[in-house]
XYZ file of C-alpha atoms in Angstrom:
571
model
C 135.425 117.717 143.373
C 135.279 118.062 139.404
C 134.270 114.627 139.243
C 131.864 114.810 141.596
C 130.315 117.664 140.216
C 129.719 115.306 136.478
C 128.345 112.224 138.108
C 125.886 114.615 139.979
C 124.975 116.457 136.586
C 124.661 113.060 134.813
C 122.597 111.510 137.569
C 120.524 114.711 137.661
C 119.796 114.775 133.591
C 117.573 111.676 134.667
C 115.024 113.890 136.686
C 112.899 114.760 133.954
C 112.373 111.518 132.901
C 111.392 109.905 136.070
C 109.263 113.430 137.136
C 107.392 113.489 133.427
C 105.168 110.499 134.492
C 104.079 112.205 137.945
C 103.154 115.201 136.153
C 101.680 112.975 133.374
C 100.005 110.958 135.477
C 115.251 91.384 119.361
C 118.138 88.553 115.916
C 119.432 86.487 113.466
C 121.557 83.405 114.491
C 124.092 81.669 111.798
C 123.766 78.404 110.698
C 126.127 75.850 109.114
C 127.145 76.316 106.047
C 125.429 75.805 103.265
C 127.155 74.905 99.399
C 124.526 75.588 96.380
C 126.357 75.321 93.472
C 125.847 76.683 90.362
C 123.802 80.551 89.761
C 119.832 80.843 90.639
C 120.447 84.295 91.120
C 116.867 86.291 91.132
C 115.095 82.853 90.714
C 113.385 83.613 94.193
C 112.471 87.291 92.837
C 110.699 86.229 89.472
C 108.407 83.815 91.670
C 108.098 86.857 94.478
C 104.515 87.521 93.938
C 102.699 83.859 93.113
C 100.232 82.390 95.459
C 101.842 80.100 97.151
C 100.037 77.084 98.900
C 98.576 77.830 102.461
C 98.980 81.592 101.831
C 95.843 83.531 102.421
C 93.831 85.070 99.624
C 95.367 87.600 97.809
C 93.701 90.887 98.854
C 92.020 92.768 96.172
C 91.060 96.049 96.970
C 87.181 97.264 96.582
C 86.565 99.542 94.361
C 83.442 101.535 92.967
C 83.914 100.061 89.854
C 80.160 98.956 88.088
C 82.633 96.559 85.389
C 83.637 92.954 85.663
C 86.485 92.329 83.148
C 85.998 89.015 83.076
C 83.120 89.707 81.244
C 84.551 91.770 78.488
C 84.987 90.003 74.907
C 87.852 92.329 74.491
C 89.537 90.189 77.430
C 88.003 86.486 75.997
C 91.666 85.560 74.362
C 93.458 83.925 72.904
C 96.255 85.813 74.226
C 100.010 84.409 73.065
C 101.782 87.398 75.429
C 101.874 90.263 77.593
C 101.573 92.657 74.607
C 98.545 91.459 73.222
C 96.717 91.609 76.356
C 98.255 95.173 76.711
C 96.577 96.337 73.487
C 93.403 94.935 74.856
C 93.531 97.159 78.021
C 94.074 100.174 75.824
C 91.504 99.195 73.817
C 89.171 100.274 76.707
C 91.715 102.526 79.066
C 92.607 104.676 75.925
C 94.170 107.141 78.190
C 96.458 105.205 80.430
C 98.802 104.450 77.564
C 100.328 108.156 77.612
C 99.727 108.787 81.298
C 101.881 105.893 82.417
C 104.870 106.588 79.819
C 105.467 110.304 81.281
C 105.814 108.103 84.732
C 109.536 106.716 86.645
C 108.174 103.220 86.132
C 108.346 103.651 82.659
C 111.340 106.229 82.347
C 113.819 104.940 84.467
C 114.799 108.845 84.807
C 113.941 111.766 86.701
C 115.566 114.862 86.739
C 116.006 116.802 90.370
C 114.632 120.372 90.343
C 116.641 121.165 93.147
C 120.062 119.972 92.255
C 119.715 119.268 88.398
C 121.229 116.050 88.265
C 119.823 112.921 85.904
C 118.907 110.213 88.325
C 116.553 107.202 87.926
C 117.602 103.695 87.265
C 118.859 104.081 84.233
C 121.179 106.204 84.949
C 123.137 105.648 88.426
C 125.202 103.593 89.896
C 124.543 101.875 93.242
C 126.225 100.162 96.190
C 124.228 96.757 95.542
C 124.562 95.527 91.767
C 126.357 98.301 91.085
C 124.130 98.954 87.628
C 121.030 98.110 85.635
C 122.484 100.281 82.457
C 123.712 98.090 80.091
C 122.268 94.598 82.370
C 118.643 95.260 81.424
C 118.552 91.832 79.764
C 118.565 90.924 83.866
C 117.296 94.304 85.373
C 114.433 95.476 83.201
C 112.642 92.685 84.983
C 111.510 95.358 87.764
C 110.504 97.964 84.485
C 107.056 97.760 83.696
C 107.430 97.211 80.384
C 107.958 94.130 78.349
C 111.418 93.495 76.092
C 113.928 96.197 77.440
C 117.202 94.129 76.370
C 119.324 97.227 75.400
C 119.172 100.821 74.019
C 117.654 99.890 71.328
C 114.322 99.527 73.342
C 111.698 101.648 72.139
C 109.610 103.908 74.752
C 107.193 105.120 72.630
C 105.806 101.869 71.775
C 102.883 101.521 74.414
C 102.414 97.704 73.526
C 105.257 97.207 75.160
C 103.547 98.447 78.767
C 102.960 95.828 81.576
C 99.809 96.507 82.189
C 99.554 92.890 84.633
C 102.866 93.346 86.742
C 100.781 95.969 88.681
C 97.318 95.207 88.177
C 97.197 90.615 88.196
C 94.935 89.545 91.488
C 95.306 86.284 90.235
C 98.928 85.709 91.770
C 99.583 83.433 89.113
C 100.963 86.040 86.536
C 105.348 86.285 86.375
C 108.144 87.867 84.912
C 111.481 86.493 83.114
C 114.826 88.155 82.220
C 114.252 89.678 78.917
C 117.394 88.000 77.514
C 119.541 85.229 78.643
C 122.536 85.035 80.598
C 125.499 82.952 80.930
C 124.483 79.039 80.969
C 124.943 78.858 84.806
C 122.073 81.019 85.076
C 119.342 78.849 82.758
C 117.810 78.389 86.151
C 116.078 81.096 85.967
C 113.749 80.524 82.288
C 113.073 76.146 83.954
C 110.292 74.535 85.624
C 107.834 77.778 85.002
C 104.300 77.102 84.359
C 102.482 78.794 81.292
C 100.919 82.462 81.909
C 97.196 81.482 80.970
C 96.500 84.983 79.700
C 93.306 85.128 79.476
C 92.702 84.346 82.852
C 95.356 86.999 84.315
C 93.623 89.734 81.726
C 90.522 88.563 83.350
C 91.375 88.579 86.831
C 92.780 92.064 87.112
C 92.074 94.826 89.822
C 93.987 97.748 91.729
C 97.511 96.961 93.291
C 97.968 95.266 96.435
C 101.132 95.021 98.486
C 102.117 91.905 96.271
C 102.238 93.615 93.093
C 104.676 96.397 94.549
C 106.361 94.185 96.552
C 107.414 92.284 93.490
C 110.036 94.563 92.329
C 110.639 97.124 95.961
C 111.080 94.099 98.200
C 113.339 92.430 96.224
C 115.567 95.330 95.213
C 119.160 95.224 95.146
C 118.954 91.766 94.514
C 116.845 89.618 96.886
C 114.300 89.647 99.311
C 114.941 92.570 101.591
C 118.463 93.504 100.523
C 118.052 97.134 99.447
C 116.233 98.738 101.764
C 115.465 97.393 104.927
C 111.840 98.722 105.286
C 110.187 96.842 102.691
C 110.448 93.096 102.319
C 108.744 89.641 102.056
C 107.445 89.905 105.298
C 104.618 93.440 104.100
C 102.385 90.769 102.545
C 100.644 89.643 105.327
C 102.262 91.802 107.980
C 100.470 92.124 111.049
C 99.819 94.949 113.260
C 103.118 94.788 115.511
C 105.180 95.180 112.171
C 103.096 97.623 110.555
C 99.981 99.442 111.444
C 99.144 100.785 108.466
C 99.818 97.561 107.059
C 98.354 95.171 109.229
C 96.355 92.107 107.288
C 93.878 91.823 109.871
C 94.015 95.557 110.528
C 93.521 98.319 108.154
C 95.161 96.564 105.314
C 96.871 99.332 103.426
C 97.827 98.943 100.302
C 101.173 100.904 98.842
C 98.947 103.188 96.931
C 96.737 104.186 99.991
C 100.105 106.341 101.119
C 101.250 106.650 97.671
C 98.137 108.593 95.947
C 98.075 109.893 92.620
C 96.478 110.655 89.541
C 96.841 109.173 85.792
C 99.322 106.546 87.008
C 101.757 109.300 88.685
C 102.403 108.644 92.318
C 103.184 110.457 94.980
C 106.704 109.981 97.425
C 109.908 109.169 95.872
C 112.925 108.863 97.226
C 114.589 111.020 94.500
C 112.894 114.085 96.007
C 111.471 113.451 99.469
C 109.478 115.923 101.594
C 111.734 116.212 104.668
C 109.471 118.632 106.340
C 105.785 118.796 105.291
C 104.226 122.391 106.892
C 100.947 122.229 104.982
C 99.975 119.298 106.644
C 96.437 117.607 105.260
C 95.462 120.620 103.184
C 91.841 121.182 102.076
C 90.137 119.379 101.910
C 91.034 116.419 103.382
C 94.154 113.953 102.255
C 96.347 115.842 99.590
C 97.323 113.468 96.493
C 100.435 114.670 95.328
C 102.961 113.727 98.382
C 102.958 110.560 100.479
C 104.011 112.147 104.130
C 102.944 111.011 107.661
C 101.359 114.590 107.963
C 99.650 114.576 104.806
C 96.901 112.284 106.698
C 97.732 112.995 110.455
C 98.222 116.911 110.441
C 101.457 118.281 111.812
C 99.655 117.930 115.176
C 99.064 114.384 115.004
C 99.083 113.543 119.318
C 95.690 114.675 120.332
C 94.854 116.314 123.967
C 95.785 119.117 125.386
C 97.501 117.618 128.111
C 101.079 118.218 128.661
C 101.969 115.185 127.288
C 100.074 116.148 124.049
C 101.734 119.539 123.856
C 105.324 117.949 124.631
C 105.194 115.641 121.564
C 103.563 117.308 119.524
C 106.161 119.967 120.141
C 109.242 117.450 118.774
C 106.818 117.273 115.204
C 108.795 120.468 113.427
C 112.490 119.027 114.398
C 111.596 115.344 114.234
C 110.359 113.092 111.607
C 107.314 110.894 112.847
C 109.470 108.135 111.561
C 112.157 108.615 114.063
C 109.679 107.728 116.899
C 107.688 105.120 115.125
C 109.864 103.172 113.628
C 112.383 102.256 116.612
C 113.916 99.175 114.539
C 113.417 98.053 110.572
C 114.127 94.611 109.176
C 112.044 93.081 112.102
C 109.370 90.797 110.510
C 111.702 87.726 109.952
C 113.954 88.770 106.793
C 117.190 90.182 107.194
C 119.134 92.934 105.209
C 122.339 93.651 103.903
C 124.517 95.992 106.029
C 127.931 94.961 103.966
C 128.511 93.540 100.548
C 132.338 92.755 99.501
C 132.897 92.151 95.615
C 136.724 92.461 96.004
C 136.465 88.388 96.494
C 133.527 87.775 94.249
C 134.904 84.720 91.471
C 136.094 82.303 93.615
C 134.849 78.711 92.397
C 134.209 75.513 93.257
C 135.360 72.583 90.482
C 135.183 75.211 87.990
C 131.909 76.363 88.793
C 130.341 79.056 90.830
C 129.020 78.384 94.222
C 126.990 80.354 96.805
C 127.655 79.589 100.505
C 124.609 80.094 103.079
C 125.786 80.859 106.621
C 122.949 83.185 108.087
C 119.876 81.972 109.268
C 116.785 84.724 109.276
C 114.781 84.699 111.437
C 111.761 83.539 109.532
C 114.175 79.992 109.188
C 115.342 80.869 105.920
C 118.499 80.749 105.134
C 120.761 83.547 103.442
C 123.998 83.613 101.341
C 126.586 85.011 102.755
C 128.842 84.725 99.572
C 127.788 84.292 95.754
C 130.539 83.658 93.481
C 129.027 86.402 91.317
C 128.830 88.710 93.950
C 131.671 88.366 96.543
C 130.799 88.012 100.454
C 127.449 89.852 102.535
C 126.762 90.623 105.937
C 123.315 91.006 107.240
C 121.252 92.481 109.899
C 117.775 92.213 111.591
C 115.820 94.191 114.063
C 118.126 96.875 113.539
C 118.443 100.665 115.057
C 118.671 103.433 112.481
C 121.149 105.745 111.706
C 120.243 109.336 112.834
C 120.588 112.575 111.259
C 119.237 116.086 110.177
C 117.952 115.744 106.737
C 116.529 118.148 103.949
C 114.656 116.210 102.110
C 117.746 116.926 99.134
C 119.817 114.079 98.190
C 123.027 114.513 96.244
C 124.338 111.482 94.224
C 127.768 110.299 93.078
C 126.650 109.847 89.336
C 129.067 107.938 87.073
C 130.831 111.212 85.784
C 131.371 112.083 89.315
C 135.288 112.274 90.596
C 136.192 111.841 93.782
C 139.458 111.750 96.193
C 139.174 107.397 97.116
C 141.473 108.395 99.353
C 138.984 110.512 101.356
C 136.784 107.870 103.034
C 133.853 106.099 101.534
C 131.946 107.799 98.899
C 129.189 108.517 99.447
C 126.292 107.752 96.686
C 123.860 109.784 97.873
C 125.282 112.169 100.255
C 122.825 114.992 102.262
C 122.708 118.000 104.205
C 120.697 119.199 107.226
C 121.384 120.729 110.103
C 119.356 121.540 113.575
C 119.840 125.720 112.401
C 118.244 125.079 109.067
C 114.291 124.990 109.945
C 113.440 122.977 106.439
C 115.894 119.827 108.396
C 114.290 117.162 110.856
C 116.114 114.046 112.841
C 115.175 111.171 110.159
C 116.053 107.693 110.652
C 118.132 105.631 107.847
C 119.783 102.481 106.608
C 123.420 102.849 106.075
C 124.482 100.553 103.706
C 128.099 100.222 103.568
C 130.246 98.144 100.117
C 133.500 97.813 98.984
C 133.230 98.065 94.864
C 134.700 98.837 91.874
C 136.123 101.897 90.121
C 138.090 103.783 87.633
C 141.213 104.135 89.253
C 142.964 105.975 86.646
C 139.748 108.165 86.544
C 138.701 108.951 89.996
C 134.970 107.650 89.364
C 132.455 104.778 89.596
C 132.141 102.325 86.871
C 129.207 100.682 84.838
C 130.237 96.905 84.486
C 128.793 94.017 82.567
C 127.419 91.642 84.264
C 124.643 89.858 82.314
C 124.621 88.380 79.283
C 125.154 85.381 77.151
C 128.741 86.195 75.876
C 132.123 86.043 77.379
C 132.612 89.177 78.461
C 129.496 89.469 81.278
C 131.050 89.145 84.860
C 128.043 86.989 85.638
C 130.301 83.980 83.803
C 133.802 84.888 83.291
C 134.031 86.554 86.689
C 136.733 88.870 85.107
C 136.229 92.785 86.479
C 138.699 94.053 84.070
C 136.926 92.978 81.094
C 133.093 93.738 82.704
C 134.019 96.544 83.293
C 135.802 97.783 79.870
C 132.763 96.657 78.093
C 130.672 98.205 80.459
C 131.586 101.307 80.457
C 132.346 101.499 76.364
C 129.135 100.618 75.646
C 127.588 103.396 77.446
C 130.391 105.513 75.423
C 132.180 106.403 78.585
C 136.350 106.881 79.055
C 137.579 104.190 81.006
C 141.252 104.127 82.200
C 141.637 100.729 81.966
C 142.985 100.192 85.640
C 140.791 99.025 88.216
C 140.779 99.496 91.837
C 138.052 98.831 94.973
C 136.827 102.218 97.245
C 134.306 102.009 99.735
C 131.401 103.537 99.355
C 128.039 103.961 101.897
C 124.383 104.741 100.988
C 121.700 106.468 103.137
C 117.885 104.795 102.906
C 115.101 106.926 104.592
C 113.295 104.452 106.740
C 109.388 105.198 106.415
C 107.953 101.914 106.380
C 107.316 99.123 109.253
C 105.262 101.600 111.391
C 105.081 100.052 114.688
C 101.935 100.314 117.142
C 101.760 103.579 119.357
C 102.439 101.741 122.501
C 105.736 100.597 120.968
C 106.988 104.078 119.680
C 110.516 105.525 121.821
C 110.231 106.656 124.858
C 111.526 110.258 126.141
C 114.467 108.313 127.909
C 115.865 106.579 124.576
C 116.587 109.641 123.125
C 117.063 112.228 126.039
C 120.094 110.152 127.163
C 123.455 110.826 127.480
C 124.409 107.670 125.502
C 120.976 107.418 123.833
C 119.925 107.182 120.119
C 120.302 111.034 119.160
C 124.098 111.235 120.927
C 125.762 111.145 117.558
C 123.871 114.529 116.497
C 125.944 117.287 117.611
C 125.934 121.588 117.482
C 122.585 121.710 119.823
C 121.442 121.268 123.380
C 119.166 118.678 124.280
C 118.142 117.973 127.885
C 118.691 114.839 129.004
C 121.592 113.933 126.937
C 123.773 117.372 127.582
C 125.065 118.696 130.678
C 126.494 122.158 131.948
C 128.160 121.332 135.477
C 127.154 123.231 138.354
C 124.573 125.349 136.270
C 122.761 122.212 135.583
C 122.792 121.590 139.187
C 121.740 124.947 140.325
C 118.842 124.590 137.885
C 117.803 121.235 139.183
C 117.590 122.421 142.590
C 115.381 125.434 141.786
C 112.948 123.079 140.017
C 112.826 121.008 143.703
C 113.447 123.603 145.578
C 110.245 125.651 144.361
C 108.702 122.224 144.466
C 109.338 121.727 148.159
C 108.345 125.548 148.701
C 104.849 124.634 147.288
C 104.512 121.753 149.159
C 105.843 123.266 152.450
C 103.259 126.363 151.936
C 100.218 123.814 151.707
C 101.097 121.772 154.457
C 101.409 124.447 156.442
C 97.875 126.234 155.022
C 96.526 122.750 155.882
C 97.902 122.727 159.728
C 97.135 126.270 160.220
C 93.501 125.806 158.955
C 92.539 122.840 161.533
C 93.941 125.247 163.972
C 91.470 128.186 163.030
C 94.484 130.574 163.115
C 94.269 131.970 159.732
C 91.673 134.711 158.533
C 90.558 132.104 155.538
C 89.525 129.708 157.882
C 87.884 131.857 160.258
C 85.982 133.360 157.380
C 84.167 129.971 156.366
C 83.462 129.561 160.205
């Protein structure tokens, strides 16, 4: 009888979805492997945002701009590097110099007003690389700045700005590590063509997707690794991968979401705005955050039809992004779900290797395990992880101790919950790695991995001595005992924005085994059931139903009878 009793409440928590519309009215495949020996690592990245032949135009953005720089003297050359043609720019942007140095882009550090940690690049310690602190010589080729090798880099110097990474529409203009690395790497400083300087300086205008997408696709350390959202495939998306986005579409560029004012932009995912109440303000589009209701209003379905009123009802619990972005990594390049370095060094005749086994599904293939990196796993088309999110992430920072034995540590753990009304259901990447640590310690490490000397990883493929000199030359205590720990990260998902007619439907998420079945502490119909109370409810709805119906047909009958007074009244 009990089990009746469930498979009638489960088949019953399907009536809403099949009444609604009365009332109303897929991955990567693995290929054989693939030996490259020897370390191109980043080679791919430095050559991210060039023209390449039988690509379309690179879109430069219109502007209301009455100046052609080509036709400045200050911009005539000869230019022998990127600093010279900075101190041109300034010549004319006098301004732009100070604005852009109080900026993240610049700083590498940002400090949270909610939970007072130090974050920013320069700082923490993630579950990809691991570090850019003390690997600038590699890393500092996503800061827009020219020459960041070590600490002694100085960030007051505004010469030392990169005014082009940003602002080049010629797609000819590139960056190199700003020091070298171990031999195996000299792949990455051959077979580039000269930066004609003048020409870049000349040929500048306001960022596209291409000049972003230089440094956030390629984060983590390849094209789509880090995030999941953002990769290759933004350039010339079209509108089934992003609307926003779409080439032949609208044609957003980053900063079109992204406002700001004297080169400070809004949305970061240091401090995001889980839950944005003010909507587009007054008047119009508000510059200082970068949220879905900041151009669509906190009412974004329009009508005031049921449907209408339903969804726009889900707006304060739900992030729009949990809708309408059902899958990320979905325009042909994959992401990393796993990285392994416990079996990073392995070589082949004394050399490191990189094995490709995973074919994307652009056609490209993908390694699946770098000598100087240990092994990968990757995903496309994937579903997001779901949970109730503040908008306040807490990191592991690398004074941070933890319990290893505790379950994977988390480097940016977050709170939320359905009782808090600042929380909504946002979707993420979960990015899990198995790394290295401090054993005697308790924390994360710093290791050094780049550089032309035999103590970078990226070389010797030695962790104990990488990571002794990593962590002394940030003038940290390091045990001198090593271990692995797993650790996971959390990436809001906000980009890839696919067409209305491809958002979830009711049924993928009010299901008992749908995508929200993971949340817990809350009711939600559809997915939950209560037994017989369920049932009892159910049958009210159809009973009344079948009341209503019964009471016209009868009205009907009784009126081409001329029994009732209403009908004899119209006689």
């Amino acid at each position: 009888m009990n089990q009746t009793i469930k498979r009638l409440a489960r088949s019953a928590c399907w009536l809403p979805a099949l009444l609604l519309p009365f009332f109303l009215g897929a991955a990567g495949a693995h290929a054989a492997a693939e030996v490259e020996l020897g370390i191109s690592e980043y080679a791919d990245t430095t050559r991210a945002h060039l023209k390449l032949p039988g690509e379309p135009p690179a879109g430069v953005r219109l502007s209301s701009s009455t100046a052609d720089h080509a036709d400045f003297k200050e911009l005539q050359g000869p230019f022998s590097s990127g600093p010279e043609v900075t101190e041109a720019c300034l010549s004319c942007h006098n301004k732009a110099g100070h604005q852009f140095m109080k900026g993240i882009h610049w700083t590498w550090e940002y400090k949270h007003p909610v939970t007072g940690q130090t974050l920013g690049k320069k700082h923490l310690v993630n579950n990809f690389c691991t570090n850019a602190r003390g690997n600038e010589g590699m890393c500092a080729q996503c800061h827009a700045g020219y020459g960041w090798k070590d600490e002694n880099f100085d960030f007051t110097d505004q010469s030392k700005i990169d005014c082009l990474v940003c602002h080049d529409a010629t797609g000819s203009y590139y960056r190199t590590p700003n020091s070298e690395g171990n031999a195996a790497c000299s792949s990455m400083f051959e077979d580039k063509p000269p930066i004609e300087w003048a020409r870049v300086a000349q040929g500048v205008a306001l960022p596209n997707r291409a000049n972003c997408g230089t440094c956030h696709f390629y984060g983590g350390g390849g094209d789509g690794v880090k995030h999941g959202d953002m990769d290759s495939s933004l350039k010339y998306p079209d509108k089934a991968l992003d609307v926003h986005m779409d080439a032949q579409g609208l044609d957003f560029s980053c900063t079109e979401c992204h406002q700001g004012e004297g080169h400070q932009w809004s949305g970061s995912r240091y401090n995001m705005e889980a839950k944005d109440s003010e909507g587009t303000g007054k008047p119009g589009q508000r510059r200082q955050v970068a949220t879905c209701e900041s151009c669509h209003g906190d009412t974004p379905h329009p009508g005031n039809n049921l449907q209408a009123i339903k969804l726009n009802g889900h707006t304060d619990r739900v992030a729009c992004q949990t809708c309408h972005i059902p899958t990320f990594a979905r325009g042909g390049v994959a992401t990393k779900t796993d990285w392994d370095w416990r079996t990073a060094g392995k070589l082949k005749d004394g050399e490191g290797f990189k094995l490709k086994e995973y074919t994307q599904s652009n056609g490209e293939h993908r390694a699946t395990y770098k000598s100087i990196k240990g092994d990968f796993k990757y995903g496309e088309n994937l579903q997001p992880t779901y949970a109730w999110f503040d908008g306040v992430m807490n990191y592991t920072t690398i004074d941070t101790r933890f319990d290893p034995a505790a379950g994977p540590v988390e480097i940016n753990g977050f709170k939320g919950a359905y009782n808090d009304p600042g929380s909504r259901i946002w979707p993420f990447k979960k990015m899990h790695t198995t790394q290295p640590y401090d054993k005697g310690n308790n924390t994360l490490v710093y290791m050094h991995l780049w550089g032309n000397d035999q103590d970078a990883f990226w070389g010797n493929y030695d962790f104990g001595r990488a990571i002794k000199v990593g962590m002394e030359t940030s003038s940290l205590p390091y045990s001198g005992e090593y271990g692995f720990v797993e650790t996971v990260s959390y990436w809001p998902i906000t980009h890839m924005v696919a067409p209305k007619t491809a958002a979830l439907s009711c049924a993928e998420c009010h299901a008992e085994e749908g995508r929200l079945s993971g949340l817990n502490g809350f009711y939600m119909p559809g997915r939950d059931s209560f037994g017989w109370l369920d049932i009892l409810g159910y049958m009210a709805v159809i009973g009344a139903l079948l009341v209503a119906l019964g009471h016209g047909v009868v009205r009907i009958v009784m009126c081409k009878k001329r029994v009732t007074e209403h009908c004899k009244e119209k006689e």
